Short mmCIF file of C-alpha atoms in Angstrom, two decimals:
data_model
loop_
_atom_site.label_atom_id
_atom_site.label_comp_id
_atom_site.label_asym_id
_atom_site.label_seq_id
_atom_site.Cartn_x
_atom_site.Cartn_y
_atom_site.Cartn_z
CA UNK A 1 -14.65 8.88 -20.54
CA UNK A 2 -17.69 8.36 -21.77
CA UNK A 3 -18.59 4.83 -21.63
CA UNK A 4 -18.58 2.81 -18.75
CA UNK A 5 -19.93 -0.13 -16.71
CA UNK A 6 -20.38 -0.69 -13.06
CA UNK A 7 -20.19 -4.48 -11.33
CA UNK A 8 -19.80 -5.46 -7.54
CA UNK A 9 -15.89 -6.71 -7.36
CA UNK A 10 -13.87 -7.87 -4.48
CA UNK A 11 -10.68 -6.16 -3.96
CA UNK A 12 -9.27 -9.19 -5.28
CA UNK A 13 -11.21 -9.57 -8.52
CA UNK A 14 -10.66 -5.76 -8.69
CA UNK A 15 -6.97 -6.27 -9.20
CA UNK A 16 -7.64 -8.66 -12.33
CA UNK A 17 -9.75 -6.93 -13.48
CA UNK A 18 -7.30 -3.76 -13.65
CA UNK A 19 -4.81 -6.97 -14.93
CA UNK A 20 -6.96 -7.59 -17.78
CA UNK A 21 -7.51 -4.03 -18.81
CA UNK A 22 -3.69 -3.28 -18.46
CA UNK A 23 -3.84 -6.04 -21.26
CA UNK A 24 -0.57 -7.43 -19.18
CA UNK A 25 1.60 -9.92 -21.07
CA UNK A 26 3.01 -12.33 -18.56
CA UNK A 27 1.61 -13.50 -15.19
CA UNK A 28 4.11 -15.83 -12.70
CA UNK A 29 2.57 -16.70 -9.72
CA UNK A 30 2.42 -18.87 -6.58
CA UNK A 31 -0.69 -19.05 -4.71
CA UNK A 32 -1.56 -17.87 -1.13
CA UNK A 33 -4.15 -16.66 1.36
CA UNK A 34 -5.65 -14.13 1.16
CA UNK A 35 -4.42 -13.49 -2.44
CA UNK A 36 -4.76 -16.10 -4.27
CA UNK A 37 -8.48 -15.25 -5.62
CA UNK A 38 -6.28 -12.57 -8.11
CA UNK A 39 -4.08 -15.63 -9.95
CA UNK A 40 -7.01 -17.92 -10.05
CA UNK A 41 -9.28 -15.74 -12.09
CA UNK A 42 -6.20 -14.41 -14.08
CA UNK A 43 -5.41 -18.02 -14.67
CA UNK A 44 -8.82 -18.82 -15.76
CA UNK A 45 -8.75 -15.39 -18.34
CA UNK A 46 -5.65 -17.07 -20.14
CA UNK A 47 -7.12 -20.60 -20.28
CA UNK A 48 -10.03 -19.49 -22.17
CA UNK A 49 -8.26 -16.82 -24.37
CA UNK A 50 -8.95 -13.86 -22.36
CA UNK A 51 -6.31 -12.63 -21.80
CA UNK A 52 -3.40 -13.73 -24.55
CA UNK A 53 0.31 -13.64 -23.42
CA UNK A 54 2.02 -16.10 -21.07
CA UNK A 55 1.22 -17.32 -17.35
CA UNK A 56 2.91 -18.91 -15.11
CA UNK A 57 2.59 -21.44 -12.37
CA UNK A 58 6.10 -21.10 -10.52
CA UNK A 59 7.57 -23.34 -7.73
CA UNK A 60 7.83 -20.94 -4.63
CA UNK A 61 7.72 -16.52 -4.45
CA UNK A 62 11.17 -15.99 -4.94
CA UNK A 63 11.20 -17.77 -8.40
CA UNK A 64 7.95 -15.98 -9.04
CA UNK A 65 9.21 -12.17 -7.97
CA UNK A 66 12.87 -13.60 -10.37
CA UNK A 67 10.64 -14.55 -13.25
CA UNK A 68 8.56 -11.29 -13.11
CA UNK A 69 11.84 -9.28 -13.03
CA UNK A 70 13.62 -11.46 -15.90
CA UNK A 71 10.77 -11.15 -18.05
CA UNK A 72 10.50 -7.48 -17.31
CA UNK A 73 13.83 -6.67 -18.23
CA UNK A 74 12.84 -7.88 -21.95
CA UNK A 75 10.64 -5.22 -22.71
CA UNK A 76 7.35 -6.92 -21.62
CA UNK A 77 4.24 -5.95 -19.47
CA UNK A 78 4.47 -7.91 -16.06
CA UNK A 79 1.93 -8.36 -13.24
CA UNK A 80 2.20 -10.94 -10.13
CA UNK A 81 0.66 -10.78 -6.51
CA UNK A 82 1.78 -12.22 -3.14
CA UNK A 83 1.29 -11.83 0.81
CA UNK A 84 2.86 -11.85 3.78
CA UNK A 85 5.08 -14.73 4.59
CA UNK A 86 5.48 -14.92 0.65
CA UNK A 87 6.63 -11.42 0.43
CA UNK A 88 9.42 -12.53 2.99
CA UNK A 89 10.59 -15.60 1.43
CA UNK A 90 10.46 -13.38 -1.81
CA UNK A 91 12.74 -10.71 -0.27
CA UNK A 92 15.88 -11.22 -1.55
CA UNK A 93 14.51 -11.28 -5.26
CA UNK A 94 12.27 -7.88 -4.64
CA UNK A 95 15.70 -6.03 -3.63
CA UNK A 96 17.63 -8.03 -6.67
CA UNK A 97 14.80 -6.85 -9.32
CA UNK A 98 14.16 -2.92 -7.61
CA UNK A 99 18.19 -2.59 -8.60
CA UNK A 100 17.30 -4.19 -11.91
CA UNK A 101 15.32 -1.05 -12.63
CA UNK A 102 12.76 -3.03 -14.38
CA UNK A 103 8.89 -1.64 -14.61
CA UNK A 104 6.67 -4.44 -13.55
CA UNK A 105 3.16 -3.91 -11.54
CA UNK A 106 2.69 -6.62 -8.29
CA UNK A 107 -0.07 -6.46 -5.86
CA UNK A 108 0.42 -6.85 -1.82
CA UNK A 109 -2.56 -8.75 0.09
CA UNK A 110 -1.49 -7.76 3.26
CA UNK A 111 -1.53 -10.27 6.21
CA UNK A 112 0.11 -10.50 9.07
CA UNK A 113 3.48 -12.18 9.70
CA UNK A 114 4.27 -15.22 11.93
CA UNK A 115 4.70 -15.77 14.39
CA UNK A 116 1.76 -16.41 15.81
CA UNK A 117 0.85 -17.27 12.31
CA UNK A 118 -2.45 -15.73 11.33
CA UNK A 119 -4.56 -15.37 7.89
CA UNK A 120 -5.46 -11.63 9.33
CA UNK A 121 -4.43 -8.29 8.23
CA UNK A 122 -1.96 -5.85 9.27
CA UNK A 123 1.06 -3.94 7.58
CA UNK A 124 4.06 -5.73 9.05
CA UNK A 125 3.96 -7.22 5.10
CA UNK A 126 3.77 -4.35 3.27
CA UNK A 127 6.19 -2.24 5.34
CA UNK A 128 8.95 -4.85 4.95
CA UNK A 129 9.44 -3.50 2.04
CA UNK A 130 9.87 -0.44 2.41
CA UNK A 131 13.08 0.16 1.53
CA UNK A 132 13.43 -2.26 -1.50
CA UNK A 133 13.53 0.64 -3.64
CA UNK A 134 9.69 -0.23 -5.12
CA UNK A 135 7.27 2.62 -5.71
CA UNK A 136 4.01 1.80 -3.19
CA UNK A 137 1.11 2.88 -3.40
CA UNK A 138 -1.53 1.52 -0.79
CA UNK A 139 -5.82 1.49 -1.42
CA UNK A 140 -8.25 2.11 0.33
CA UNK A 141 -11.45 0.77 -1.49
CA UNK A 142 -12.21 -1.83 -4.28
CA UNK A 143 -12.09 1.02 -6.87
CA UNK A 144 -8.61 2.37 -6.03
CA UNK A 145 -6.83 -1.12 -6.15
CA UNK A 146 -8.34 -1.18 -9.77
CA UNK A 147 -7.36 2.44 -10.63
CA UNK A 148 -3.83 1.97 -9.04
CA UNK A 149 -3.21 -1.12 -11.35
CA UNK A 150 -3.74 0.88 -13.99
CA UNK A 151 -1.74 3.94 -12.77
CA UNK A 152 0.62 1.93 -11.59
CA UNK A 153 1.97 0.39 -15.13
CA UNK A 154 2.19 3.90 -16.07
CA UNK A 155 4.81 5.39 -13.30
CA UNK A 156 6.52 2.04 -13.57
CA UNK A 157 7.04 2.23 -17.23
CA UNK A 158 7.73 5.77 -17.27
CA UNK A 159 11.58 6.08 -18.58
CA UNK A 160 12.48 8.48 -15.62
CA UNK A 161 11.17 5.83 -13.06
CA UNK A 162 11.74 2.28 -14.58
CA UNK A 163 11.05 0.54 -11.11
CA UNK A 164 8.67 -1.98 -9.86
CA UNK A 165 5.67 -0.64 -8.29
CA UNK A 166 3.37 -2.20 -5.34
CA UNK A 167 -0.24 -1.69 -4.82
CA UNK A 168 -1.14 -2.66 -1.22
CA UNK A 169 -4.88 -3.90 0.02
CA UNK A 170 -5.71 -5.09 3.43
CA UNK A 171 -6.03 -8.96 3.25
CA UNK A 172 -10.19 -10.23 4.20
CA UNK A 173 -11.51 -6.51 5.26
CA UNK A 174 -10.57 -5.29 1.39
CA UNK A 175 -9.60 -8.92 -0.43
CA UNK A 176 -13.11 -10.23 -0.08
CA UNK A 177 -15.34 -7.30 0.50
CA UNK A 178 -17.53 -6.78 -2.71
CA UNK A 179 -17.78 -3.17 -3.30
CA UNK A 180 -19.25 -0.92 -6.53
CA UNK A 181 -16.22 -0.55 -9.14
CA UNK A 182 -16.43 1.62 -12.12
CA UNK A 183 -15.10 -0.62 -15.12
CA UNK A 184 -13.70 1.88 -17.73
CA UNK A 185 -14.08 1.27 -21.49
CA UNK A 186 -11.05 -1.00 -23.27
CA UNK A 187 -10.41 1.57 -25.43
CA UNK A 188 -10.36 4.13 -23.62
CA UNK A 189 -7.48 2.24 -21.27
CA UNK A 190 -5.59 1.53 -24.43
CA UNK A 191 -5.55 5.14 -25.10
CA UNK A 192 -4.23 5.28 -20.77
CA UNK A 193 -2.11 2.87 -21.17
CA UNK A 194 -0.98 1.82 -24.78
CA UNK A 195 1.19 -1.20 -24.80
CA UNK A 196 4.57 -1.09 -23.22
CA UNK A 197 7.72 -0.25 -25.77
CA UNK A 198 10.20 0.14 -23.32
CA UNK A 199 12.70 3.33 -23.79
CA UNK A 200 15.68 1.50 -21.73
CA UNK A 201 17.62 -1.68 -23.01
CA UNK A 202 16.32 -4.93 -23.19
CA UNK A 203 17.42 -8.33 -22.93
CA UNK A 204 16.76 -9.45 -26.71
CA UNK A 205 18.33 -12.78 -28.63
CA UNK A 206 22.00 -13.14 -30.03
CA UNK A 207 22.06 -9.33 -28.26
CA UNK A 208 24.28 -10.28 -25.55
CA UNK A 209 23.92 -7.31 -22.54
CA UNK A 210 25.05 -7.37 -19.26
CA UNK A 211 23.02 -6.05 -16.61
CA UNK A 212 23.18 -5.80 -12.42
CA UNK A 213 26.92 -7.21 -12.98
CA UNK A 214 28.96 -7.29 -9.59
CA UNK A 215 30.91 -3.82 -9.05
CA UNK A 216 33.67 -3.34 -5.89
CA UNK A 217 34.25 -0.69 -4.36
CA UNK A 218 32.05 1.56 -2.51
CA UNK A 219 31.99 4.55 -4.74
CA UNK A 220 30.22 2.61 -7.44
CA UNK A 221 27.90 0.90 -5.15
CA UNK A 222 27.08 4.08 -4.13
CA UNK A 223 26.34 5.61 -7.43
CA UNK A 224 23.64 2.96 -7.92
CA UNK A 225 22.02 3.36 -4.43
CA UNK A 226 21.98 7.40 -5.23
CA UNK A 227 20.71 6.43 -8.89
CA UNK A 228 18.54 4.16 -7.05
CA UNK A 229 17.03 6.74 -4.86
CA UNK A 230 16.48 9.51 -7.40
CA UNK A 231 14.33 7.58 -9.26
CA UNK A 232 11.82 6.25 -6.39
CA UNK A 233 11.80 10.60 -5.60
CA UNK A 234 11.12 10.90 -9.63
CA UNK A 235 8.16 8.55 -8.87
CA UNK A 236 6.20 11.15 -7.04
CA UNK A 237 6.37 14.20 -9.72
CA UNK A 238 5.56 11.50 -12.35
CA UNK A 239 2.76 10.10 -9.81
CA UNK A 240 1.15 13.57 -9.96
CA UNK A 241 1.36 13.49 -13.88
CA UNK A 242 -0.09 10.06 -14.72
CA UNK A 243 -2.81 10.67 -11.68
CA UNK A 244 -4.17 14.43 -13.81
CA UNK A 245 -3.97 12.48 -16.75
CA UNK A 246 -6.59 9.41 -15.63
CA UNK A 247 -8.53 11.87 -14.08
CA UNK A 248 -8.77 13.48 -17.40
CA UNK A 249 -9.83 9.95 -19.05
CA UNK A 250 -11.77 8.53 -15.97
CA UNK A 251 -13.04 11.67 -13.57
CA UNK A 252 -11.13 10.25 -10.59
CA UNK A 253 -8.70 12.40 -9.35
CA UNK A 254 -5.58 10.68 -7.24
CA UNK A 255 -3.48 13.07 -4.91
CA UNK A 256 -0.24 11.38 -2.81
CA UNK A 257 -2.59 12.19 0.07
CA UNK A 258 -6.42 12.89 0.72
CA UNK A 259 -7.62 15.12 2.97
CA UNK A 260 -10.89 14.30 4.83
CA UNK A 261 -12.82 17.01 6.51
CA UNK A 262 -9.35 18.75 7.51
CA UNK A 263 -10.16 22.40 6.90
CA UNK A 264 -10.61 23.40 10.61
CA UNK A 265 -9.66 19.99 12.68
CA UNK A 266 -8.04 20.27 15.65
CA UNK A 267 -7.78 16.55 15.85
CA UNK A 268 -6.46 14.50 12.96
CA UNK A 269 -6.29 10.98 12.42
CA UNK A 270 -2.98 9.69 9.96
CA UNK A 271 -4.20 6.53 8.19
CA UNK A 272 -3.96 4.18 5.08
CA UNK A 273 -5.79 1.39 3.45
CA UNK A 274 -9.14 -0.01 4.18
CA UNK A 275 -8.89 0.98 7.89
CA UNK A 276 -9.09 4.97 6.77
CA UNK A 277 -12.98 3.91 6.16
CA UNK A 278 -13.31 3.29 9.90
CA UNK A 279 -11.39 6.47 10.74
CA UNK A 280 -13.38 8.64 7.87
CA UNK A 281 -16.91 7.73 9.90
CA UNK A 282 -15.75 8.18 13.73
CA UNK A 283 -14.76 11.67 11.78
CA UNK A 284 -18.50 12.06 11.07
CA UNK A 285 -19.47 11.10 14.77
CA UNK A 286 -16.90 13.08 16.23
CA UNK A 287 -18.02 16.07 14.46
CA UNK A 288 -22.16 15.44 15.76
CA UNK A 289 -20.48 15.77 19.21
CA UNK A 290 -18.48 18.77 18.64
CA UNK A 291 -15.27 17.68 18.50
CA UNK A 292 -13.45 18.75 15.44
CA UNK A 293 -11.79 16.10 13.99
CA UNK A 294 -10.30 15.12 10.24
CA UNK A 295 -8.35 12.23 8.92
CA UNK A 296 -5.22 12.33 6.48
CA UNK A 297 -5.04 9.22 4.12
CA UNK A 298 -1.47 8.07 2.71
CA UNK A 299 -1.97 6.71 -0.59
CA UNK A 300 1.86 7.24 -1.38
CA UNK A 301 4.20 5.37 1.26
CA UNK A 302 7.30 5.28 -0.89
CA UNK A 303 8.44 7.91 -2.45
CA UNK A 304 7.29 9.34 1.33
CA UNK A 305 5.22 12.39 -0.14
CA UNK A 306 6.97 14.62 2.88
CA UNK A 307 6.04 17.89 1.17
CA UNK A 308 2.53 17.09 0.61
CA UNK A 309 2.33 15.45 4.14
CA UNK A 310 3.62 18.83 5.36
CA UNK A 311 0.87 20.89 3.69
CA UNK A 312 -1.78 19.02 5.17
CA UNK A 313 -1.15 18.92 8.76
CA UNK A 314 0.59 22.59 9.38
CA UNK A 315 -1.59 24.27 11.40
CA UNK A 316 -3.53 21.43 12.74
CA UNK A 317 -3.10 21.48 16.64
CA UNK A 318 -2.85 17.44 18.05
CA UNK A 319 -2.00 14.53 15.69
CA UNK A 320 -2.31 10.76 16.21
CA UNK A 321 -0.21 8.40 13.42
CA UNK A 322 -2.31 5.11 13.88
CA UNK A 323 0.40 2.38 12.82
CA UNK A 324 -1.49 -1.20 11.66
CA UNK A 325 2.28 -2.37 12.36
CA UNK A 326 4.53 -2.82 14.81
CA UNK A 327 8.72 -2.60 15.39
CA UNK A 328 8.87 -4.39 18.30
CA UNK A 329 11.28 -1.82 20.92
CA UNK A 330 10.47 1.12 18.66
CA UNK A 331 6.40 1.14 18.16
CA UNK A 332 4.43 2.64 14.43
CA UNK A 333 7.01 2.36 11.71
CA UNK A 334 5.38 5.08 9.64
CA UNK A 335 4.99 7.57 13.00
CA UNK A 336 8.63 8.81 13.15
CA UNK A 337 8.35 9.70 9.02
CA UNK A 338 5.31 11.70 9.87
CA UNK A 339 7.10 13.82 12.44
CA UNK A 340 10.16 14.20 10.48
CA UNK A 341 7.67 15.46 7.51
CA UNK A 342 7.47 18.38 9.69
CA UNK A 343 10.80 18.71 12.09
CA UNK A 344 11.64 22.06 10.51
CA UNK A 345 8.32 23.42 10.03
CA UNK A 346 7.54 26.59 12.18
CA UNK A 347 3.51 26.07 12.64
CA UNK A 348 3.82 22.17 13.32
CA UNK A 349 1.49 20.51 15.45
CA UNK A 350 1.83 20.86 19.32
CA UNK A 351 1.30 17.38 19.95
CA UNK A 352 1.96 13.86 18.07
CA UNK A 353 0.73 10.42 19.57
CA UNK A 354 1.92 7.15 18.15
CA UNK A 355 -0.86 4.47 18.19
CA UNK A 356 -0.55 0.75 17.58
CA UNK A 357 -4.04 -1.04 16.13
CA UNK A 358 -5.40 -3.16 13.97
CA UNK A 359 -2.75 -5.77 14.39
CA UNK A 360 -3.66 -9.18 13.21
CA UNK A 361 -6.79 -7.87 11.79
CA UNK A 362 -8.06 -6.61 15.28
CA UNK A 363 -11.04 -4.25 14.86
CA UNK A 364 -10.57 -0.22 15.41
CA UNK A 365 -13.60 0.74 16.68
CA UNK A 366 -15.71 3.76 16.97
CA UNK A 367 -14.70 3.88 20.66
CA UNK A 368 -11.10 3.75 20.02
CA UNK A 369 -11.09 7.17 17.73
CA UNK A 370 -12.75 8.78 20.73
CA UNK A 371 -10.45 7.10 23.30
CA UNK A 372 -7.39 8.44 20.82
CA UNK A 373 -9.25 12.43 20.53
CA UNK A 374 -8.99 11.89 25.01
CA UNK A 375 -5.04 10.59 25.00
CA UNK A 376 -4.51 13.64 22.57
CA UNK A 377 -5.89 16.07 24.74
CA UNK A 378 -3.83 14.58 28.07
CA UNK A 379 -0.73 16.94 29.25
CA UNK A 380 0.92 13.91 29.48
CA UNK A 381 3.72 12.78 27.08
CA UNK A 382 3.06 9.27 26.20
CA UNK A 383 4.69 6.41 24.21
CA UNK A 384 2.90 4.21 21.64
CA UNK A 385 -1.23 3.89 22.62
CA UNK A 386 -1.85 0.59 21.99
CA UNK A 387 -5.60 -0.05 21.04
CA UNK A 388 -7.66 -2.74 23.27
CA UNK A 389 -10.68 -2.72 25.33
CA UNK A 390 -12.37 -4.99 28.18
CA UNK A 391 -13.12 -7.67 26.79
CA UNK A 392 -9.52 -7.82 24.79
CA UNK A 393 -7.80 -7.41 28.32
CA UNK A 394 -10.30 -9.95 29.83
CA UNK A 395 -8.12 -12.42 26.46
CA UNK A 396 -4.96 -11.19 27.31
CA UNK A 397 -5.45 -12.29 30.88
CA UNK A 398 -7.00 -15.57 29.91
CA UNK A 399 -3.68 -16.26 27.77
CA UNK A 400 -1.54 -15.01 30.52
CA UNK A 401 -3.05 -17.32 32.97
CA UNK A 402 -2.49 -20.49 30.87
CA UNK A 403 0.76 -19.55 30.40
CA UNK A 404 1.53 -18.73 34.58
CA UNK A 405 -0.37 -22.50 34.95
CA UNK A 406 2.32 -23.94 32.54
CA UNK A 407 4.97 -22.34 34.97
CA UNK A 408 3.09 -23.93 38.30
CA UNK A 409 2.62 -19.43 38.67
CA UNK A 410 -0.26 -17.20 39.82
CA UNK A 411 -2.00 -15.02 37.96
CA UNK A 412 -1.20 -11.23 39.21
#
């Protein structure tokens, strides 16, 4: 690439922006916070001729995820975008359209999930969807959502794949935070990403087809579910293809994982998203006191890049997985996929710590990195660390108390 521009985006008008240069046919959407920044300015790029091609204004999520699948499965280029309580009233139609095996790109704002009902961040969202059967792939910065659009259409329209695939932001922290983005030339994007002509069979007019009929009987359910899962595993060898191939176009190189200052940390931090910015610098101050410390980002959640996962922490002595999620009775959904990632591995770490934060947008602070590097050095075994300080104790109590008033209690 040779030509290219630079503007200050949001992570919001980052993802139209990768929209418009996908030069995506059809848009449904239904608006809400902390998303709906994305379908406004695409709505206002195909008012004014923009963007050509059809969008959308649909009555609730689950129409919206339906008509994104439906018009998928004609042969089309299909974008939408949705958050938290609208990915769960959407649910049904994500695991309906991921068995569909129909390429379509959709972003994830994450927020948190009610109740309480919040407009903050965390990954309770994004992880409900885990095992839809949708390729994810989760940002960290402005740039990446933008990239990832792009990348995205590319694994989902590969012919091996043929799945939806999710790009994940954190909702407020990356949604509205105006960051540097490289803009990369049209042309060269059309030469990316030329325009979908889809390899599998498409609904087309007086061409009757059946798809997603009803089968009984387990053993063909089955054979779906297996076809199913070999194609989300495809997703990570084609991942590695598309990703050498934009870094060939656009000098960014993508990897399922990244590595930060890892070579000879002792301590390593397991994170994702926006957060992973906070966890890169209390790297930087860990490392002015001595302490060797290092931080593995997931930018791959599903396929669950296990082998490259593997490669990165072997050898590394103490490991905390800090979860921005939470299953209530079991603690950090992604923790126990991290320690399976390495259940058979001879030169495994010696000690994993699960660690809860960032819940409901809470901060992670310096001092919580450095309270994690203490826990990790303890003897003791320990159960989910859940991050809070003073003054978030001093909360918790005032809460507590109104709530033992209520009761005619004391506060203990």
């Amino acid at each position: 690439m040779n030509k290219h521009s630079k503007m200050m985006l949001t992570g919001n008008k980052a993802a139209a922006w990768g929209v418009r240069l996908a030069q995506v046919d059809y848009v449904p959407a239904f608006p809400i916070t902390p998303q709906t920044e994305i379908v406004e300015t695409l709505a206002q790029w195909f008012s004014d001729g923009t963007l050509t091609g059809k969008y959308t204004n649909m009555d609730s999520e689950h129409s919206m995820f339906m008509a994104a699948g439906a018009a998928a499965a004609t042969g089309v280029r299909v974008f939408t975008a949705s958050s938290s309580q609208g990915i769960l009233h959407g649910m049904e139609a994500l695991y309906t359209i991921a068995g569909w095996r129909v390429p379509l790109v959709m972003v994830n704002v994450s927020r948190a999930l009610a109740t309480p009902i919040t407009l903050e961040p965390d990954h309770n969202d994004v992880m409900s969807t885990r095992d839809c059967g949708m390729v994810q792939l989760h940002a960290e910065t402005c740039q990446e959502v933008l990239d990832f659009i792009l990348i995205g259409h590319r694994i989902a329209e590969h012919p091996q794949v043929a799945l939806p695939v999710l790009v994940n932001m954190d909702g407020f922290y990356l949604s509205f935070t105006r960051e540097p983005v490289v803009l990369p030339e049209p042309s060269e994007v059309a030469r990316f990403l030329p325009p979908y002509k889809s390899e599998q069979p498409v609904f087309k007019a007086s061409q009757p087809m059946a798809r997603a009929s009803a089968v009984f009987g387990g053993a063909t359910y089955s054979y779906f579910k297996i076809q199913q899962d070999l194609a989300v595993r495809q997703a990570e060898t084609v991942f590695h293809e598309v990703s050498e191939e934009f870094a060939q176009y656009f000098g960014r190189n993508y990897g399922p994982v990244e590595n930060f200052m890892m070579d000879d940390a002792e301590f390593v931090f397991v994170m994702s998203n926006s957060f992973a910015t906070k966890g890169k610098a209390a790297v930087l101050e860990l490392r002015k006191q001595g302490i060797k410390a290092g931080l593995l980002k997931l930018r791959l959640i599903r396929p669950f890049p296990t082998q490259a996962i593997a490669d990165s922490l072997l050898g590394h002595h103490k490991v905390a997985v800090i979860d921005q999620n939470l299953s209530p009775g079991m603690g950090g959904i992604l923790f126990p996929e991290i320690v399976t990632s390495l259940y058979s591995r001879i030169n495994r770490p010696e000690k994993f710590l699960s660690v809860i934060g960032g819940l409901g947008g809470k901060d992670i602070l310096k001092e919580d990195f450095f309270s994690i590097v203490e826990h990790l050095r303890s003897d003791k075994s320990e159960g989910p660390l859940f991050l809070y300080n003073d003054d978030d104790l001093k909360q918790f109590k005032k809460v507590s108390h109104i709530a033992l008033a209520e009761k005619g209690g004391s506060e203990s």
